[in-house]
């Protein structure tokens, strides 16, 4: 009489089958081998006669290294993603999350490889900062002050003199501004690190802590920037298909039957390059023909992901790079076009997720940048060093930001961004 044990060490989606001849082993010891238990097996690797695997191990010795009692929450049945988020400390042991986190590692390797091979330098920008790059004000504060006893001046403003940095400090929302400094010195750089947004967004595509990749290249204009973005994403997708095929195939078969087809589709298509104004026209025509959007469409609106996805999934049926946005809805550092209304922005829009990359050619002209900063009332005391790059031998330069987890959503076919990062940080959730 024989028993079979499915064993996995986490290095691959595939288990190895252990064949146990019951007459050779102690019955009490075998009872300890339950779902989740950790065991060590010595035996002989043989060709398998059963279907489902090519080889198996005939066990000679088995040692139970860690027993697992019956309260183990991962039993042999399908679990919902919501349930698994509640046990994020155990979910990496499931097939699904094993696949996702192996792919996550491979994508990180691909990113470094892509930039290194093209002569970019990996540049580390600070995580604690006193400047708000996006001007959105949604930043987490970093302080050593006693919050129960805050010193304030006569206007009721907090005095930061006795704080650790002697001024108000926050977690970074982007490494871009420092990245621009580096690009004007080293030529081509990229950052890749954690970024923080304190916006109260409880959506399947927002995290409060996420990872971002930000290349910045001296002498690149908006066209070069679009070329770089397209090459970069295609390289990463190709890497996933070449190096993580078993895991991608598992996610394709279990979660998203169109995943591999969509990945190959992106590789085979040239991305559409579409001015914002044209995009609005297409959306307005769709509305005129009876298409219902939840949010209104008009020139000047910041597109919602339903609008972005309509352009990509229904109208063009391939990725779209949207350019030349109204300056009102874009950040202060983007280069203004001659029309005085739009800026040289570029957002890469993808099926299923909407925006995956946001970038622009940067405003290299000191006076134009100053005017824009004044229009938006951005506190200059924090930005003097950034303006120096425009005073001291400025050059045209461009760059973009890619949310690492959004790339992973695309490559894994997962539908919620909380399921592509090991321990998600979202409003009211900082468990584990």
XYZ file of C-alpha atoms in Angstrom:
432
model
C 0.000 0.000 0.000
C 1.350 3.429 -0.946
C 0.458 7.036 -0.138
C 1.308 10.160 -2.119
C 2.566 13.450 -0.711
C 2.666 16.667 -2.781
C 5.788 18.585 -1.749
C 6.793 22.116 -2.736
C 9.793 24.234 -1.704
C 8.489 27.527 -3.142
C 10.954 27.717 -6.045
C 8.371 26.799 -8.682
C 4.615 26.456 -9.146
C 5.075 22.689 -9.676
C 4.962 20.201 -6.783
C 7.060 17.068 -6.634
C 5.210 13.823 -5.861
C 6.581 11.710 -3.002
C 5.620 8.026 -3.081
C 5.422 6.515 0.424
C 5.374 2.749 0.893
C 3.338 2.516 4.105
C 5.027 -0.701 5.274
C 8.371 1.141 5.580
C 7.219 4.022 7.821
C 5.879 4.589 11.313
C 2.132 5.231 11.199
C 2.222 7.845 14.004
C 4.877 9.861 12.168
C 2.866 9.771 8.937
C -0.165 11.202 10.774
C 1.870 14.380 11.362
C 2.149 14.974 7.614
C -0.839 17.244 7.086
C -1.505 20.194 4.749
C 1.044 22.868 5.635
C 3.524 20.617 7.452
C 7.237 20.987 6.743
C 9.069 17.746 5.922
C 12.453 16.567 4.725
C 12.560 13.586 2.378
C 15.440 11.421 1.182
C 14.711 9.001 -1.605
C 15.201 7.973 -5.180
C 14.143 10.073 -8.162
C 12.347 7.740 -10.588
C 10.319 8.049 -13.742
C 6.636 8.350 -12.879
C 4.130 5.862 -14.246
C 1.137 7.906 -13.014
C -0.186 10.793 -15.076
C 0.395 14.417 -14.053
C 4.164 14.311 -13.540
C 7.211 12.978 -15.374
C 9.215 12.060 -12.288
C 8.559 11.266 -8.642
C 10.513 10.430 -5.504
C 10.367 6.985 -3.862
C 10.776 7.908 -0.187
C 13.449 6.137 1.885
C 13.524 8.486 4.884
C 11.022 11.141 5.951
C 11.523 13.612 8.801
C 8.803 15.984 10.008
C 10.586 19.283 10.638
C 7.522 21.321 11.535
C 4.087 19.894 12.255
C 1.051 21.968 11.301
C -2.115 21.679 13.385
C -5.676 21.651 12.102
C -6.241 25.363 12.760
C -4.037 26.113 9.697
C -6.275 28.409 7.613
C -5.001 27.284 4.190
C -6.791 24.008 3.665
C -7.172 22.260 0.299
C -9.936 24.374 -1.171
C -10.284 27.640 -3.055
C -10.018 30.738 -0.852
C -11.235 34.210 -1.759
C -8.717 37.008 -2.294
C -10.460 38.985 0.484
C -9.936 36.122 2.964
C -6.283 35.766 1.937
C -5.673 39.495 2.532
C -6.713 38.914 6.152
C -3.917 36.338 6.456
C -1.275 38.138 4.405
C 1.400 36.492 6.567
C 0.383 33.075 5.194
C -0.809 33.847 1.689
C 2.674 33.644 0.082
C 2.363 29.868 0.663
C -0.548 29.555 -1.757
C 0.044 28.683 -5.423
C -1.372 32.007 -6.546
C 0.784 34.222 -4.367
C 3.862 32.079 -4.904
C 3.426 32.747 -8.621
C 2.763 36.478 -8.110
C 5.799 37.030 -5.878
C 8.163 35.057 -8.118
C 6.960 37.222 -11.017
C 7.401 40.349 -8.859
C 11.060 39.427 -8.299
C 11.580 38.747 -11.996
C 10.060 42.091 -12.986
C 12.447 43.888 -10.607
C 15.391 42.074 -12.208
C 14.099 42.929 -15.699
C 13.852 46.626 -14.815
C 17.447 46.828 -13.583
C 18.648 44.814 -16.581
C 16.817 47.002 -19.091
C 18.276 50.254 -17.775
C 21.751 48.920 -17.046
C 22.103 47.551 -20.574
C 21.211 50.990 -21.964
C 23.787 52.889 -19.900
C 21.437 54.294 -17.251
C 22.673 54.756 -13.682
C 20.562 53.549 -10.754
C 20.232 56.600 -8.528
C 18.937 56.539 -4.952
C 16.671 59.438 -4.078
C 15.616 60.214 -0.478
C 12.601 58.586 1.133
C 12.286 61.416 3.677
C 11.864 64.773 1.983
C 10.711 68.354 2.579
C 9.336 68.917 -0.934
C 6.013 67.864 -2.417
C 6.820 66.907 -6.006
C 3.262 66.661 -7.299
C 2.074 69.711 -5.375
C -0.888 67.631 -4.264
C -0.204 67.923 -0.553
C -1.118 64.314 0.209
C 1.961 63.381 2.210
C 2.656 61.358 5.334
C 4.492 63.404 7.943
C 7.705 62.208 9.547
C 8.330 63.572 13.020
C 9.883 62.834 16.400
C 7.686 65.447 18.115
C 5.403 64.533 20.993
C 2.007 64.783 19.310
C 0.282 65.250 22.696
C 2.226 68.408 23.435
C 2.898 70.427 20.278
C 4.620 73.824 20.511
C 2.770 76.436 18.452
C 3.466 80.075 17.554
C 1.025 82.961 18.128
C -0.829 82.116 14.855
C -1.385 78.553 16.039
C 1.138 77.095 13.551
C 3.300 74.220 14.771
C 6.921 75.183 15.507
C 9.267 72.619 13.967
C 12.545 74.047 15.370
C 12.841 71.232 17.891
C 11.805 68.499 15.439
C 14.416 66.018 14.168
C 15.082 67.841 10.882
C 14.257 71.307 12.209
C 11.507 71.617 9.611
C 8.393 69.789 8.498
C 9.382 66.525 6.768
C 7.386 63.873 4.911
C 7.643 60.540 3.146
C 8.367 61.069 -0.540
C 5.652 61.006 -3.207
C 8.247 60.731 -6.003
C 11.984 60.735 -6.617
C 11.562 62.756 -9.792
C 12.892 66.168 -8.757
C 16.102 64.670 -7.372
C 16.208 62.397 -10.419
C 16.216 65.456 -12.698
C 19.271 66.793 -10.858
C 21.041 63.492 -11.406
C 20.112 63.310 -15.099
C 21.603 66.743 -15.739
C 24.853 65.399 -14.249
C 25.035 61.732 -15.251
C 23.030 61.788 -18.479
C 20.541 58.976 -17.940
C 19.375 57.744 -14.542
C 16.518 55.763 -13.054
C 15.141 55.462 -9.544
C 13.351 52.397 -8.197
C 12.070 52.601 -4.670
C 9.147 52.963 -2.283
C 6.828 55.955 -2.657
C 3.993 57.138 -0.437
C 0.650 58.836 -1.107
C -1.636 59.791 1.757
C -4.747 60.061 -0.384
C -7.849 58.371 0.916
C -8.311 56.187 -2.190
C -9.955 52.861 -1.479
C -9.828 51.528 -5.030
C -8.435 48.316 -6.556
C -5.636 50.394 -8.177
C -4.351 52.582 -5.304
C -1.917 51.878 -2.469
C -0.604 54.263 0.199
C 2.847 52.654 -0.110
C 3.971 51.434 -3.505
C 7.149 51.123 -5.577
C 7.946 53.400 -8.459
C 10.440 53.358 -11.323
C 11.417 56.781 -12.635
C 13.869 57.181 -15.519
C 15.087 60.692 -16.357
C 17.195 61.417 -19.443
C 19.108 64.549 -20.432
C 18.514 65.720 -24.044
C 15.433 63.490 -24.476
C 12.345 65.218 -25.851
C 8.755 63.982 -25.569
C 9.137 61.648 -28.592
C 12.262 59.992 -27.143
C 10.384 59.689 -23.864
C 7.484 57.845 -25.535
C 9.901 55.535 -27.351
C 11.661 54.727 -24.071
C 8.374 54.004 -22.286
C 7.173 51.671 -25.038
C 10.504 49.809 -25.288
C 10.681 49.509 -21.509
C 7.229 48.000 -21.023
C 7.676 45.609 -23.921
C 11.016 44.462 -22.496
C 9.405 43.737 -19.099
C 6.463 41.853 -20.617
C 8.800 39.810 -22.833
C 10.938 39.018 -19.776
C 7.885 37.706 -17.922
C 6.939 35.415 -20.815
C 10.535 34.200 -21.235
C 11.408 33.725 -17.561
C 8.153 33.150 -15.656
C 6.134 31.156 -18.153
C 4.976 28.444 -15.693
C 3.721 31.047 -13.233
C 2.097 33.218 -15.911
C 0.456 30.113 -17.399
C -0.897 29.102 -13.976
C -2.429 32.581 -13.463
C -3.762 32.501 -17.040
C -5.483 29.142 -16.483
C -6.786 29.818 -12.970
C -7.732 33.523 -13.017
C -7.632 35.243 -16.341
C -7.997 33.116 -19.452
C -6.968 36.029 -21.692
C -3.742 36.896 -19.842
C -1.115 35.367 -22.148
C -2.976 36.574 -25.224
C -3.062 40.123 -23.787
C 0.663 40.043 -22.949
C 1.516 38.872 -26.462
C -0.860 41.472 -27.886
C 1.074 44.273 -26.221
C 4.347 42.943 -27.663
C 2.956 42.755 -31.197
C 1.245 46.146 -31.328
C 2.764 49.580 -31.824
C 1.274 51.854 -29.165
C -1.119 54.503 -30.517
C 0.125 58.070 -29.950
C -2.838 60.337 -29.488
C -3.107 64.015 -28.518
C -5.492 64.584 -25.584
C -7.678 66.859 -27.740
C -8.204 64.032 -30.271
C -8.916 61.607 -27.433
C -11.639 63.895 -26.085
C -13.187 64.078 -29.578
C -13.340 60.274 -29.779
C -14.952 60.077 -26.327
C -17.464 62.822 -27.163
C -18.428 60.990 -30.353
C -18.925 57.803 -28.321
C -21.238 59.699 -25.945
C -23.155 61.162 -28.908
C -23.662 57.592 -30.192
C -25.162 56.580 -26.859
C -22.166 55.214 -24.896
C -22.742 55.771 -21.180
C -19.847 56.970 -18.979
C -20.185 57.478 -15.251
C -18.090 60.676 -15.424
C -18.623 63.576 -17.871
C -16.362 64.119 -20.902
C -15.270 67.616 -21.965
C -12.039 69.358 -22.983
C -10.119 70.087 -19.779
C -11.338 67.094 -17.780
C -8.817 64.798 -16.081
C -9.735 61.471 -17.675
C -11.193 58.771 -15.445
C -10.000 55.188 -15.874
C -13.306 54.304 -17.632
C -12.409 56.884 -20.325
C -8.843 55.590 -20.593
C -10.029 52.007 -20.867
C -12.611 52.891 -23.527
C -9.864 54.318 -25.753
C -7.620 51.288 -25.214
C -10.049 48.367 -25.056
C -12.912 49.434 -27.284
C -11.748 52.124 -29.677
C -8.132 51.283 -30.606
C -7.913 47.775 -29.081
C -4.240 48.352 -28.162
C -2.189 50.493 -25.735
C -2.465 54.247 -26.181
C 0.005 57.004 -25.285
C -2.008 60.150 -24.633
C -0.046 63.402 -25.102
C -0.441 67.181 -24.841
C -2.775 67.431 -21.853
C -4.285 70.750 -20.676
C -1.714 72.366 -18.376
C -4.352 72.929 -15.665
C -4.616 69.204 -14.892
C -0.889 68.450 -14.989
C 2.061 69.122 -12.666
C 3.987 72.398 -12.612
C 7.246 70.976 -14.040
C 5.907 69.926 -17.463
C 7.100 71.762 -20.573
C 4.485 74.082 -22.035
C 3.522 73.836 -25.693
C 3.422 76.866 -27.998
C -0.392 76.984 -27.803
C -0.172 78.212 -24.189
C -2.914 75.743 -23.196
C -1.276 72.315 -23.204
C 1.891 70.692 -21.886
C 4.193 67.981 -23.234
C 2.822 65.251 -21.031
C 2.492 61.602 -21.967
C 0.423 58.959 -20.179
C 0.629 55.334 -21.283
C -2.802 53.690 -21.040
C -3.196 49.930 -20.858
C -6.036 47.417 -21.144
C -7.707 46.516 -17.823
C -5.809 49.111 -15.755
C -5.886 52.479 -17.481
C -2.819 54.607 -16.754
C 0.347 52.569 -16.174
C 2.942 55.309 -16.879
C 2.829 59.081 -16.487
C 5.606 61.335 -17.735
C 6.598 64.426 -19.657
C 9.253 66.550 -21.191
C 10.283 68.888 -18.352
C 10.188 72.684 -18.435
C 13.848 73.671 -18.840
C 13.204 77.430 -19.034
C 13.801 79.186 -15.683
C 11.284 82.005 -16.201
C 8.471 79.760 -17.436
C 8.998 77.399 -14.514
C 9.037 80.300 -12.008
C 5.813 81.702 -13.446
C 4.095 78.323 -13.144
C 5.302 77.846 -9.550
C 3.954 81.296 -8.639
C 0.608 80.617 -10.376
C 0.196 77.466 -8.282
C 1.486 79.058 -5.044
C 4.073 76.329 -4.484
C 6.219 77.301 -1.454
C 9.552 78.359 -3.001
C 11.609 77.936 0.155
C 11.508 74.171 -0.493
C 12.260 74.389 -4.215
C 15.354 76.643 -4.532
C 17.659 73.708 -5.272
C 15.391 72.442 -8.052
C 15.401 75.856 -9.727
C 19.210 75.910 -9.660
C 19.200 73.226 -12.377
C 17.423 75.752 -14.637
C 19.886 78.526 -13.726
C 23.151 76.644 -14.090
C 23.504 75.209 -17.590
C 20.018 73.784 -18.081
C 19.346 71.177 -20.764
C 16.194 69.693 -22.278
C 15.269 66.515 -20.424
C 12.362 64.093 -20.047
C 11.259 61.252 -17.854
C 8.342 59.232 -16.561
C 7.085 57.258 -13.588
C 5.860 53.670 -13.732
C 3.988 52.295 -10.730
C 5.640 48.906 -10.219
C 2.446 47.354 -8.828
C 0.430 48.537 -11.840
C 2.917 46.794 -14.116
C 2.497 43.677 -11.960
C -1.301 43.886 -12.218
C -0.908 43.753 -15.962
C 1.633 40.937 -16.041
C -0.127 38.711 -13.473
C -3.741 39.350 -14.503
C -4.648 40.019 -10.856
C -7.528 42.462 -10.472
C -6.664 44.171 -7.176
C -3.406 46.010 -6.534
C -3.445 44.720 -2.947
C -2.705 41.270 -4.373
C 0.605 42.065 -6.084
C 2.475 43.509 -3.058
C 3.263 41.278 -0.073
C 1.829 43.532 2.650
C -0.532 46.192 1.250
C -0.811 49.559 2.967
C -4.196 51.177 2.304
C -6.503 53.522 4.239
C -7.236 51.987 7.661
C -4.998 49.001 6.984
C -1.398 48.582 8.159
C -1.532 44.964 9.393
C 1.515 42.666 9.428
